[in-house]
């Protein structure tokens, strides 16, 4: 097995929204805002090469939305999903599986593109199976008013229409993954049935944290995004998962942390805290 970080681009979001009730005087110590209170965030994905499987976790925001839409998110940088995959020597047609942790636009937008005629949508990866779960799919296709702007039908429905959609069976909080070395932790605080993949890799457990832990700045338990639909549940889920991660010395792969790809945690008198932040390849290559 070989794991590769995949950079799909960067964007900006309001710091207050990203840290909920935590005051700016605290969160700005780790996530420094610009003059407009915006902080920089990555959309980092993961590619797993395992035998005849080439598995992509999340796809970034994509490029099919309107100029007006992108103007809200201040996209910057030269990275893209396609460039990052091809720079590793792989073609889009070689991707066998795409795991979508959840269906918010910054996690699944790159899964669907407009065709050459620009008159319909189609999967960016023609030979891949796309993985979600039934509870989250229903949540996303029948959205509540709060999340409706994050669940864009053009990102979601074409996956099912293509016939390439399959569901992970949720059994409690943990379920089997799509390869023997993988399992999923399900978290419901950010959105219903978000999937957190955990991969056994080179003697370590590597957890793709998605929006359960956007950045190292979110490690203290009360640092919960304003976007979370059930913030008290997120707090409970973070306590359980981050404690487990510290005890088992997991490597946490951070999708949205602009400065840090990965981190490990430790237990302190104040609870779970950052142990070390580092790049993925510095640990595994």
XYZ file of C-alpha atoms in Angstrom:
285
model
C 0.000 0.000 0.000
C 1.073 3.565 -0.749
C -0.657 6.758 0.431
C -0.255 10.136 -1.261
C -1.504 13.557 -0.107
C -3.509 15.279 -2.864
C -3.783 19.068 -2.938
C -6.844 20.370 -4.797
C -6.607 24.095 -4.022
C -7.115 26.580 -1.210
C -9.904 28.908 -0.164
C -10.829 31.385 2.545
C -13.620 31.300 5.114
C -14.624 33.629 7.907
C -12.654 32.834 11.054
C -15.637 33.344 13.324
C -17.718 30.846 11.356
C -14.907 28.311 11.523
C -14.598 28.547 15.306
C -18.183 29.101 16.447
C -18.475 30.579 19.947
C -14.704 30.759 20.553
C -13.537 34.407 20.673
C -11.246 35.740 17.959
C -8.656 36.632 20.608
C -8.201 32.877 21.152
C -8.599 31.255 17.732
C -6.467 33.877 15.983
C -3.425 32.569 17.876
C -3.367 29.473 15.675
C -5.306 30.644 12.596
C -4.265 34.199 11.788
C -7.005 36.096 9.879
C -6.544 38.735 7.202
C -7.966 42.251 7.375
C -11.411 40.913 6.419
C -11.408 38.281 9.179
C -10.849 35.531 6.615
C -8.569 32.578 7.303
C -6.841 30.386 4.720
C -7.871 26.749 4.413
C -6.757 23.858 2.254
C -8.844 21.231 0.506
C -6.422 18.340 0.949
C -7.451 14.888 -0.196
C -5.832 11.456 -0.018
C -4.973 8.873 -2.677
C -4.448 5.240 -1.656
C -2.729 2.779 -3.994
C -3.442 -0.771 -2.848
C -2.952 -3.612 -5.315
C -5.421 -3.104 -8.155
C -7.266 -0.421 -6.161
C -6.626 3.314 -6.521
C -8.818 5.007 -3.916
C -9.416 8.745 -3.632
C -10.834 10.232 -0.422
C -12.800 13.442 -1.121
C -12.403 15.573 -4.231
C -12.237 19.244 -3.243
C -14.532 21.925 -4.613
C -14.062 21.369 -8.354
C -14.271 24.123 -10.980
C -17.751 23.926 -12.497
C -19.540 26.495 -10.335
C -20.146 30.069 -11.452
C -17.736 32.955 -11.061
C -20.163 34.478 -8.560
C -20.118 31.307 -6.456
C -16.325 31.169 -6.338
C -16.140 34.868 -5.467
C -17.557 34.014 -2.036
C -14.685 31.635 -1.251
C -11.573 33.474 -2.493
C -9.929 30.521 -4.188
C -6.162 30.776 -4.473
C -3.110 28.701 -5.400
C -2.144 26.648 -8.455
C -3.103 23.184 -7.216
C -5.989 21.234 -8.693
C -7.337 17.723 -8.282
C -6.353 16.666 -11.798
C -2.870 18.194 -11.674
C -2.111 16.557 -8.331
C -3.239 13.103 -9.472
C -1.408 13.312 -12.790
C 1.763 14.615 -11.132
C 1.962 11.229 -9.386
C 1.797 9.420 -12.717
C -1.853 8.338 -12.532
C -4.683 9.005 -14.963
C -8.241 9.932 -14.026
C -9.487 6.686 -15.542
C -7.324 4.676 -13.156
C -9.230 5.779 -10.048
C -11.262 2.740 -8.947
C -13.027 4.173 -5.895
C -13.944 7.614 -4.549
C -14.889 7.854 -0.878
C -16.921 10.971 -0.108
C -16.711 11.697 3.613
C -19.813 13.859 3.208
C -21.508 15.805 0.437
C -20.783 19.443 1.298
C -19.533 21.170 -1.840
C -15.914 21.585 -0.707
C -15.628 17.820 -0.228
C -17.460 16.434 -3.257
C -17.567 19.215 -5.877
C -14.647 17.784 -7.832
C -16.439 14.454 -8.304
C -18.702 15.852 -11.031
C -17.842 17.967 -14.094
C -19.692 19.389 -17.063
C -19.305 17.338 -20.240
C -17.526 18.678 -23.323
C -20.785 20.100 -24.686
C -21.503 21.826 -21.345
C -25.084 20.555 -21.468
C -25.009 17.909 -18.723
C -23.008 16.709 -15.750
C -20.910 13.564 -15.531
C -18.470 11.904 -13.101
C -14.891 13.173 -13.302
C -13.694 9.606 -12.747
C -15.425 7.445 -15.378
C -14.384 4.070 -13.988
C -14.763 4.718 -10.258
C -17.297 3.559 -7.708
C -18.437 6.475 -5.532
C -19.035 5.628 -1.853
C -21.429 7.371 0.533
C -23.953 5.936 3.021
C -27.749 5.823 2.975
C -28.342 8.070 5.976
C -26.100 10.832 4.707
C -27.361 10.518 1.139
C -30.941 11.017 2.287
C -29.824 13.935 4.493
C -28.085 15.592 1.534
C -30.785 15.015 -1.074
C -33.553 16.186 1.265
C -31.575 19.027 2.884
C -32.547 21.111 5.872
C -32.666 24.881 5.452
C -29.380 25.399 7.288
C -27.312 23.086 5.074
C -29.150 23.522 1.786
C -26.552 25.948 0.411
C -23.810 23.364 1.053
C -25.601 20.442 -0.640
C -25.610 21.373 -4.330
C -27.733 19.018 -6.400
C -25.383 19.253 -9.394
C -22.619 17.793 -7.183
C -24.747 14.962 -5.852
C -27.534 13.683 -8.100
C -25.331 12.964 -11.170
C -23.377 10.448 -9.085
C -26.499 8.345 -8.626
C -27.702 8.944 -12.175
C -24.409 7.567 -13.508
C -24.991 4.216 -11.820
C -21.620 4.514 -10.058
C -22.956 5.118 -6.523
C -22.691 2.551 -3.715
C -23.368 2.803 0.010
C -21.269 1.823 3.010
C -23.310 -0.124 5.557
C -23.309 1.768 8.849
C -23.173 -0.535 11.861
C -22.942 1.555 15.034
C -20.163 4.127 15.175
C -17.615 1.998 13.294
C -17.972 0.006 10.069
C -15.719 -1.948 7.731
C -13.985 -0.070 4.945
C -13.746 -0.954 1.269
C -10.361 -2.657 1.764
C -9.282 -4.831 4.711
C -6.874 -2.174 6.026
C -9.645 0.424 6.358
C -12.550 1.134 8.666
C -14.949 4.056 9.020
C -15.879 6.083 12.070
C -19.263 7.805 11.726
C -19.741 11.278 13.191
C -23.094 13.066 13.291
C -22.329 16.466 14.815
C -21.125 18.301 11.726
C -23.684 16.651 9.467
C -25.564 13.350 9.524
C -23.306 10.284 9.117
C -20.045 11.937 8.101
C -17.527 9.152 7.393
C -14.009 9.324 8.846
C -11.762 6.737 7.118
C -9.060 5.124 9.275
C -6.293 3.244 7.431
C -3.739 0.848 8.891
C -0.533 1.976 7.207
C 3.078 1.083 7.944
C 2.362 0.213 11.553
C 0.271 3.321 12.226
C -3.403 4.182 12.119
C -3.941 7.145 9.781
C -7.295 8.920 10.197
C -8.600 11.199 7.453
C -10.259 13.781 9.687
C -12.530 15.609 7.194
C -14.649 18.100 9.191
C -14.461 16.332 12.547
C -11.097 18.086 13.038
C -10.505 20.748 10.362
C -7.165 21.988 11.744
C -4.810 21.789 14.717
C -6.512 24.966 15.907
C -9.671 22.910 16.492
C -8.102 20.377 18.875
C -9.474 21.902 22.133
C -12.932 20.424 22.565
C -14.989 23.677 22.599
C -13.417 24.808 19.311
C -16.332 23.663 17.135
C -17.262 25.148 13.775
C -20.319 27.355 13.488
C -21.241 25.203 10.473
C -21.886 22.120 12.621
C -25.563 21.225 12.848
C -25.252 19.622 16.310
C -22.303 21.322 18.054
C -22.784 19.588 21.414
C -22.683 16.238 19.650
C -19.509 17.290 17.832
C -17.976 18.122 21.208
C -18.806 14.636 22.492
C -17.568 12.947 19.299
C -14.328 14.911 19.379
C -13.694 13.951 23.007
C -14.217 10.273 22.270
C -12.273 10.129 19.018
C -9.388 12.434 19.959
C -8.861 10.594 23.241
C -8.673 7.343 21.290
C -6.316 8.970 18.793
C -3.972 10.126 21.561
C -3.991 6.740 23.291
C -3.359 4.834 20.058
C -0.852 7.387 18.689
C -2.887 7.849 15.516
C -1.684 10.073 12.705
C -4.441 12.591 11.968
C -4.502 13.672 8.312
C -5.949 17.193 8.167
C -8.088 18.095 5.165
C -8.479 21.822 5.839
C -5.375 22.909 7.779
C -3.513 25.257 5.437
C -0.196 24.951 7.294
C -0.174 21.402 8.649
C -0.860 18.172 6.772
C -0.825 15.899 9.807
C -0.593 15.847 13.574
C -0.444 13.569 16.571
C -2.031 14.200 19.958
C -1.162 13.749 23.620
C -3.071 13.729 26.886
C -2.399 16.614 29.291
C -3.936 17.969 32.473
C -6.063 20.210 30.249
C -7.219 17.318 28.104
C -6.168 16.309 24.585
C -3.620 18.670 23.056
C -1.323 18.839 20.051
C 1.737 16.636 20.317
C 3.398 17.299 16.967
C 2.471 18.680 13.543
C 4.298 17.526 10.404
C 4.004 16.730 6.721
C 2.763 13.286 5.748
C 5.842 12.388 3.706
C 8.237 13.424 6.473
C 6.863 10.574 8.582
C 6.274 7.884 5.984
C 8.949 8.438 3.316
